Amino acid sequence: MLNSALAHLRTLRPAIDAQAHCDGPCGVYDPASARIAAEAAVSMTKKILALTPPAASDAGAMAAYLNTLSRYVAIKEEQAHLAKTELLVLWTDYFKPVHLAAYPDLHTTIWNATKLCSSVKVEVSAMHAQELMDAMKEIHVIFWATKGRDVAWYTAS
Amino acid sequence: MWPQLKPGDEVLVDPGCPLRRGDIVVARHPFRRDVHIIKRLDGWHDDGALRLLGDNADESSDSRTLGHVPPDLVVGRVTSQLPAAALRSLPGSPGTMG
């Protein structure tokens, strides 16, 4: 009887949605998106460093070389910037004061990681590329620890 | 608002009932007026605005990032909670609730 009355009431006045999370539902944040972008930028850094320019007299080979180099540079710029953006989303939207209390170096860690994104974007530095991946791993570990989950670090390449 | 509230739970709201610290309230989002939010009342700011916090501090977007919520945006106090699992057993229920 009560159930029937309640069912009828819900038909007459359907409930409106109320959000407990206003940026998005649980679980939409994942440092993997930053890691994948960083990996792409690191990969482009390695490819640029591995390129060997052709003889200047070979116009066709030079054109192909410059085309390849330009593409590597463009992708490195784009992906390093995307990695920085993804980190900033985690920083500003996911991480909360309770996380900062548990990881007092969090601001510095993310700031340094975003600085490394800029370095990888601007430079062709194998050293800074590796440091960026190390920073991504550190943020991965912190992120999943705040979720209480044991997610192993891995890379696509 | 986990673990008190879970996705799909429904609540009844009393729009006229006085609020006390610790009440669960429904309010309009301060920057997106078409969105309703459900939070716990942590207290009042000097200007009368409400400090609303989610129970699930790790996940919640609340007054820590949204700021204090003006009292005119409050819809009311939650007086009853209908768990999603119970709603699915009601006559005529489609079986899932949004």
mmCIF file of C-alpha atoms in Angstrom:
data_model
loop_
_atom_site.group_PDB
_atom_site.id
_atom_site.type_symbol
_atom_site.label_atom_id
_atom_site.label_comp_id
_atom_site.label_asym_id
_atom_site.label_seq_id
_atom_site.Cartn_x
_atom_site.Cartn_y
_atom_site.Cartn_z
ATOM 1 C CA MET A 1 0.000 0.000 0.000
ATOM 2 C CA LEU A 2 2.701 2.430 1.002
ATOM 3 C CA ASN A 3 4.764 1.343 -1.980
ATOM 4 C CA SER A 4 1.842 1.967 -4.329
ATOM 5 C CA ALA A 5 1.283 5.412 -2.864
ATOM 6 C CA LEU A 6 4.958 6.230 -3.186
ATOM 7 C CA ALA A 7 5.052 4.970 -6.762
ATOM 8 C CA HIS A 8 2.030 7.127 -7.593
ATOM 9 C CA LEU A 9 3.600 10.163 -5.936
ATOM 10 C CA ARG A 10 6.781 9.701 -7.966
ATOM 11 C CA THR A 11 4.699 9.568 -11.132
ATOM 12 C CA LEU A 12 2.955 12.828 -10.251
ATOM 13 C CA ARG A 13 6.111 14.628 -9.151
ATOM 14 C CA PRO A 14 9.174 13.050 -10.764
ATOM 15 C CA ALA A 15 12.396 13.807 -8.948
ATOM 16 C CA ILE A 16 14.745 16.408 -10.367
ATOM 17 C CA ASP A 17 18.439 15.616 -10.551
ATOM 18 C CA ALA A 18 20.745 16.931 -7.849
ATOM 19 C CA GLN A 19 24.476 16.553 -8.416
ATOM 20 C CA ALA A 20 26.805 15.468 -5.657
ATOM 21 C CA HIS A 21 29.760 16.203 -7.967
ATOM 22 C CA CYS A 22 29.550 19.294 -10.098
ATOM 23 C CA ASP A 23 32.574 19.059 -12.393
ATOM 24 C CA GLY A 24 31.794 15.538 -13.512
ATOM 25 C CA PRO A 25 30.942 12.140 -12.157
ATOM 26 C CA CYS A 26 33.355 10.101 -10.047
ATOM 27 C CA GLY A 27 36.303 8.588 -11.806
ATOM 28 C CA VAL A 28 36.600 10.971 -14.729
ATOM 29 C CA TYR A 29 40.088 12.011 -13.678
ATOM 30 C CA ASP A 30 43.035 9.862 -14.655
ATOM 31 C CA PRO A 31 46.690 10.901 -14.940
ATOM 32 C CA ALA A 32 46.967 8.546 -17.915
ATOM 33 C CA SER A 33 45.868 11.307 -20.300
ATOM 34 C CA ALA A 34 48.778 13.504 -19.159
ATOM 35 C CA ARG A 35 51.161 10.551 -19.307
ATOM 36 C CA ILE A 36 50.174 9.620 -22.884
ATOM 37 C CA ALA A 37 50.668 13.202 -24.093
ATOM 38 C CA ALA A 38 54.016 13.382 -22.306
ATOM 39 C CA GLU A 39 55.081 10.085 -23.836
ATOM 40 C CA ALA A 40 54.278 11.390 -27.301
ATOM 41 C CA ALA A 41 56.361 14.526 -26.689
ATOM 42 C CA VAL A 42 59.221 12.425 -25.318
ATOM 43 C CA SER A 43 58.997 10.109 -28.323
ATOM 44 C CA MET A 44 59.219 13.085 -30.687
ATOM 45 C CA THR A 45 62.277 14.361 -28.791
ATOM 46 C CA LYS A 46 64.013 11.021 -29.325
ATOM 47 C CA LYS A 47 63.035 10.904 -33.001
ATOM 48 C CA ILE A 48 64.348 14.424 -33.610
ATOM 49 C CA LEU A 49 67.644 13.577 -31.921
ATOM 50 C CA ALA A 50 67.923 10.411 -34.038
ATOM 51 C CA LEU A 51 67.402 12.189 -37.358
ATOM 52 C CA THR A 52 70.370 12.457 -39.699
ATOM 53 C CA PRO A 53 70.249 15.305 -42.187
ATOM 54 C CA PRO A 54 70.897 14.384 -45.831
ATOM 55 C CA ALA A 55 73.466 15.997 -48.074
ATOM 56 C CA ALA A 56 72.468 19.552 -48.882
ATOM 57 C CA SER A 57 72.868 18.819 -52.608
ATOM 58 C CA ASP A 58 70.065 16.242 -52.548
ATOM 59 C CA ALA A 59 67.044 18.523 -52.803
ATOM 60 C CA GLY A 60 64.468 15.705 -52.665
ATOM 61 C CA ALA A 61 66.005 14.084 -49.604
ATOM 62 C CA MET A 62 66.360 17.485 -47.935
ATOM 63 C CA ALA A 63 62.694 18.249 -48.545
ATOM 64 C CA ALA A 64 61.671 14.918 -47.036
ATOM 65 C CA TYR A 65 63.983 15.483 -44.073
ATOM 66 C CA LEU A 66 62.641 18.960 -43.370
ATOM 67 C CA ASN A 67 59.096 17.710 -43.713
ATOM 68 C CA THR A 68 59.720 14.914 -41.206
ATOM 69 C CA LEU A 69 61.560 17.213 -38.818
ATOM 70 C CA SER A 70 58.769 19.775 -39.007
ATOM 71 C CA ARG A 71 56.161 17.163 -38.221
ATOM 72 C CA TYR A 72 58.131 15.877 -35.235
ATOM 73 C CA VAL A 73 58.563 19.402 -33.921
ATOM 74 C CA ALA A 74 54.890 20.251 -34.413
ATOM 75 C CA ILE A 75 53.733 17.116 -32.604
ATOM 76 C CA LYS A 76 56.216 17.680 -29.783
ATOM 77 C CA GLU A 77 54.917 21.227 -29.302
ATOM 78 C CA GLU A 78 51.303 20.096 -29.335
ATOM 79 C CA GLN A 79 51.647 17.070 -27.084
ATOM 80 C CA ALA A 80 53.895 18.788 -24.520
ATOM 81 C CA HIS A 81 51.317 21.543 -24.230
ATOM 82 C CA LEU A 82 48.516 18.987 -23.907
ATOM 83 C CA ALA A 83 50.451 17.195 -21.155
ATOM 84 C CA LYS A 84 50.753 20.492 -19.301
ATOM 85 C CA THR A 85 47.038 21.179 -19.696
ATOM 86 C CA GLU A 86 46.102 17.726 -18.442
ATOM 87 C CA LEU A 87 48.307 18.161 -15.378
ATOM 88 C CA LEU A 88 46.733 21.530 -14.645
ATOM 89 C CA VAL A 89 43.257 19.974 -14.836
ATOM 90 C CA LEU A 90 44.282 17.386 -12.258
ATOM 91 C CA TRP A 91 45.815 20.093 -10.109
ATOM 92 C CA THR A 92 42.949 22.564 -10.209
ATOM 93 C CA ASP A 93 39.970 20.191 -10.453
ATOM 94 C CA TYR A 94 40.870 16.844 -8.931
ATOM 95 C CA PHE A 95 43.301 17.509 -6.111
ATOM 96 C CA LYS A 96 41.714 18.887 -2.948
ATOM 97 C CA PRO A 97 43.061 20.317 0.320
ATOM 98 C CA VAL A 98 42.832 16.868 1.944
ATOM 99 C CA HIS A 99 45.304 15.610 -0.663
ATOM 100 C CA LEU A 100 47.630 18.518 -0.001
ATOM 101 C CA ALA A 101 47.579 17.657 3.674
ATOM 102 C CA ALA A 102 48.686 14.116 2.840
ATOM 103 C CA TYR A 103 51.221 15.266 0.213
ATOM 104 C CA PRO A 104 52.585 18.644 1.324
ATOM 105 C CA ASP A 105 54.921 18.782 -1.720
ATOM 106 C CA LEU A 106 52.032 18.346 -4.160
ATOM 107 C CA HIS A 107 52.039 21.945 -5.410
ATOM 108 C CA THR A 108 55.793 21.870 -6.010
ATOM 109 C CA THR A 109 55.630 18.443 -7.633
ATOM 110 C CA ILE A 110 52.989 19.533 -10.134
ATOM 111 C CA TRP A 111 54.614 22.913 -10.711
ATOM 112 C CA ASN A 112 57.915 21.224 -11.538
ATOM 113 C CA ALA A 113 56.164 18.729 -13.809
ATOM 114 C CA THR A 114 54.442 21.513 -15.750
ATOM 115 C CA LYS A 115 57.788 23.327 -16.013
ATOM 116 C CA LEU A 116 59.246 20.146 -17.508
ATOM 117 C CA CYS A 117 56.386 20.071 -20.039
ATOM 118 C CA SER A 118 57.485 23.551 -21.079
ATOM 119 C CA SER A 119 61.121 22.481 -21.303
ATOM 120 C CA VAL A 120 60.281 19.478 -23.471
ATOM 121 C CA LYS A 121 58.128 21.707 -25.641
ATOM 122 C CA VAL A 122 60.809 24.350 -26.149
ATOM 123 C CA GLU A 123 63.956 22.214 -26.208
ATOM 124 C CA VAL A 124 65.192 18.973 -27.732
ATOM 125 C CA SER A 125 66.530 17.550 -24.488
ATOM 126 C CA ALA A 126 66.678 13.828 -23.776
ATOM 127 C CA MET A 127 67.483 14.624 -20.158
ATOM 128 C CA HIS A 128 64.417 16.817 -19.601
ATOM 129 C CA ALA A 129 62.268 14.304 -21.485
ATOM 130 C CA GLN A 130 63.307 11.592 -19.032
ATOM 131 C CA GLU A 131 62.773 13.921 -16.081
ATOM 132 C CA LEU A 132 59.248 14.610 -17.365
ATOM 133 C CA MET A 133 58.439 10.905 -17.446
ATOM 134 C CA ASP A 134 59.850 10.526 -13.928
ATOM 135 C CA ALA A 135 57.583 13.373 -12.778
ATOM 136 C CA MET A 136 54.576 11.762 -14.497
ATOM 137 C CA LYS A 137 55.270 8.547 -12.615
ATOM 138 C CA GLU A 138 55.460 10.427 -9.307
ATOM 139 C CA ILE A 139 52.077 12.092 -9.977
ATOM 140 C CA HIS A 140 50.591 8.757 -11.050
ATOM 141 C CA VAL A 141 51.634 7.226 -7.715
ATOM 142 C CA ILE A 142 50.219 10.139 -5.695
ATOM 143 C CA PHE A 143 46.967 10.247 -7.674
ATOM 144 C CA TRP A 144 46.130 6.581 -7.248
ATOM 145 C CA ALA A 145 47.196 6.643 -3.609
ATOM 146 C CA THR A 146 44.613 9.374 -2.997
ATOM 147 C CA LYS A 147 42.034 7.060 -4.577
ATOM 148 C CA GLY A 148 43.112 4.195 -2.334
ATOM 149 C CA ARG A 149 43.847 2.088 -5.386
ATOM 150 C CA ASP A 150 46.941 0.184 -6.350
ATOM 151 C CA VAL A 151 47.393 0.988 -10.052
ATOM 152 C CA ALA A 152 50.736 -0.072 -11.486
ATOM 153 C CA TRP A 153 52.697 2.475 -13.513
ATOM 154 C CA TYR A 154 53.032 1.594 -17.170
ATOM 155 C CA THR A 155 53.873 3.303 -20.428
ATOM 156 C CA ALA A 156 52.594 2.787 -23.949
ATOM 157 C CA SER A 157 56.075 2.529 -25.434
ATOM 158 C CA MET B 1 27.853 12.538 -0.834
ATOM 159 C CA TRP B 2 28.976 8.936 -0.604
ATOM 160 C CA PRO B 3 28.483 6.919 1.586
ATOM 161 C CA GLN B 4 25.304 8.662 2.837
ATOM 162 C CA LEU B 5 23.908 9.073 -0.679
ATOM 163 C CA LYS B 6 24.604 6.916 -3.702
ATOM 164 C CA PRO B 7 23.910 7.508 -7.410
ATOM 165 C CA GLY B 8 20.212 7.037 -8.155
ATOM 166 C CA ASP B 9 18.997 7.618 -4.606
ATOM 167 C CA GLU B 10 16.031 9.974 -4.353
ATOM 168 C CA VAL B 11 15.345 12.418 -1.549
ATOM 169 C CA LEU B 12 12.394 14.416 -0.320
ATOM 170 C CA VAL B 13 13.090 18.080 0.326
ATOM 171 C CA ASP B 14 11.265 20.414 2.694
ATOM 172 C CA PRO B 15 11.638 23.950 1.330
ATOM 173 C CA GLY B 16 10.366 25.700 4.445
ATOM 174 C CA CYS B 17 12.192 23.939 7.208
ATOM 175 C CA PRO B 18 14.852 25.798 9.232
ATOM 176 C CA LEU B 19 18.389 24.636 8.541
ATOM 177 C CA ARG B 20 20.834 23.377 11.106
ATOM 178 C CA ARG B 21 24.496 22.597 10.798
ATOM 179 C CA GLY B 22 24.895 19.015 9.606
ATOM 180 C CA ASP B 23 21.688 18.982 7.526
ATOM 181 C CA ILE B 24 21.806 17.705 3.965
ATOM 182 C CA VAL B 25 20.486 20.427 1.673
ATOM 183 C CA VAL B 26 19.668 20.849 -2.005
ATOM 184 C CA ALA B 27 20.695 24.160 -3.571
ATOM 185 C CA ARG B 28 21.202 25.656 -6.971
ATOM 186 C CA HIS B 29 24.798 25.672 -8.197
ATOM 187 C CA PRO B 30 26.179 29.215 -7.634
ATOM 188 C CA PHE B 31 27.621 29.431 -11.164
ATOM 189 C CA ARG B 32 25.269 27.115 -13.062
ATOM 190 C CA ARG B 33 21.763 27.945 -11.947
ATOM 191 C CA ASP B 34 20.211 25.108 -13.959
ATOM 192 C CA VAL B 35 22.147 22.556 -11.890
ATOM 193 C CA HIS B 36 21.036 21.420 -8.441
ATOM 194 C CA ILE B 37 23.654 20.320 -5.954
ATOM 195 C CA ILE B 38 23.224 18.244 -2.818
ATOM 196 C CA LYS B 39 25.649 18.861 0.041
ATOM 197 C CA ARG B 40 25.898 18.935 3.799
ATOM 198 C CA LEU B 41 25.596 22.270 5.615
ATOM 199 C CA ASP B 42 28.870 22.948 7.409
ATOM 200 C CA GLY B 43 27.922 26.392 8.685
ATOM 201 C CA TRP B 44 27.316 29.997 7.749
ATOM 202 C CA HIS B 45 29.714 32.684 6.626
ATOM 203 C CA ASP B 46 29.607 36.169 8.179
ATOM 204 C CA ASP B 47 27.395 37.453 5.366
ATOM 205 C CA GLY B 48 24.814 34.683 5.859
ATOM 206 C CA ALA B 49 25.960 32.581 2.909
ATOM 207 C CA LEU B 50 26.143 28.845 3.463
ATOM 208 C CA ARG B 51 29.236 26.722 3.558
ATOM 209 C CA LEU B 52 28.232 23.468 1.847
ATOM 210 C CA LEU B 53 30.561 20.472 1.839
ATOM 211 C CA GLY B 54 30.328 17.034 0.271
ATOM 212 C CA ASP B 55 30.736 14.047 2.568
ATOM 213 C CA ASN B 56 33.129 12.449 0.090
ATOM 214 C CA ALA B 57 35.847 15.073 0.485
ATOM 215 C CA ASP B 58 38.222 13.494 -2.011
ATOM 216 C CA GLU B 59 35.722 13.771 -4.859
ATOM 217 C CA SER B 60 33.351 16.573 -4.037
ATOM 218 C CA SER B 61 33.179 19.973 -5.680
ATOM 219 C CA ASP B 62 31.769 22.141 -2.926
ATOM 220 C CA SER B 63 32.332 25.375 -1.008
ATOM 221 C CA ARG B 64 36.055 24.633 -0.936
ATOM 222 C CA THR B 65 36.121 25.459 -4.649
ATOM 223 C CA LEU B 66 32.703 27.023 -5.351
ATOM 224 C CA GLY B 67 32.760 29.419 -2.419
ATOM 225 C CA HIS B 68 29.869 30.091 -0.075
ATOM 226 C CA VAL B 69 26.369 29.620 -1.429
ATOM 227 C CA PRO B 70 23.915 32.544 -1.098
ATOM 228 C CA PRO B 71 20.840 31.602 0.971
ATOM 229 C CA ASP B 72 18.441 32.426 -1.872
ATOM 230 C CA LEU B 73 19.885 29.521 -3.854
ATOM 231 C CA VAL B 74 18.892 26.970 -1.213
ATOM 232 C CA VAL B 75 15.974 24.784 -2.296
ATOM 233 C CA GLY B 76 15.465 23.106 1.055
ATOM 234 C CA ARG B 77 16.477 20.560 3.615
ATOM 235 C CA VAL B 78 16.501 16.856 2.833
ATOM 236 C CA THR B 79 14.019 15.148 5.130
ATOM 237 C CA SER B 80 13.861 11.614 3.683
ATOM 238 C CA GLN B 81 16.078 9.401 1.619
ATOM 239 C CA LEU B 82 14.847 6.704 -0.757
ATOM 240 C CA PRO B 83 17.696 4.368 -1.693
ATOM 241 C CA ALA B 84 18.007 3.498 -5.385
ATOM 242 C CA ALA B 85 17.793 -0.214 -4.585
ATOM 243 C CA ALA B 86 14.427 0.251 -2.851
ATOM 244 C CA LEU B 87 13.094 2.438 -5.662
ATOM 245 C CA ARG B 88 13.715 -0.329 -8.167
ATOM 246 C CA SER B 89 11.259 -2.555 -6.323
ATOM 247 C CA LEU B 90 8.385 -0.058 -6.506
ATOM 248 C CA PRO B 91 5.350 -0.885 -8.679
ATOM 249 C CA GLY B 92 5.798 0.387 -12.223
ATOM 250 C CA SER B 93 9.490 1.071 -11.757
ATOM 251 C CA PRO B 94 11.505 0.820 -14.962
ATOM 252 C CA GLY B 95 14.180 -0.868 -12.913
ATOM 253 C CA THR B 96 16.819 1.828 -13.121
ATOM 254 C CA MET B 97 16.935 5.359 -11.878
ATOM 255 C CA GLY B 98 19.119 8.138 -13.249
#
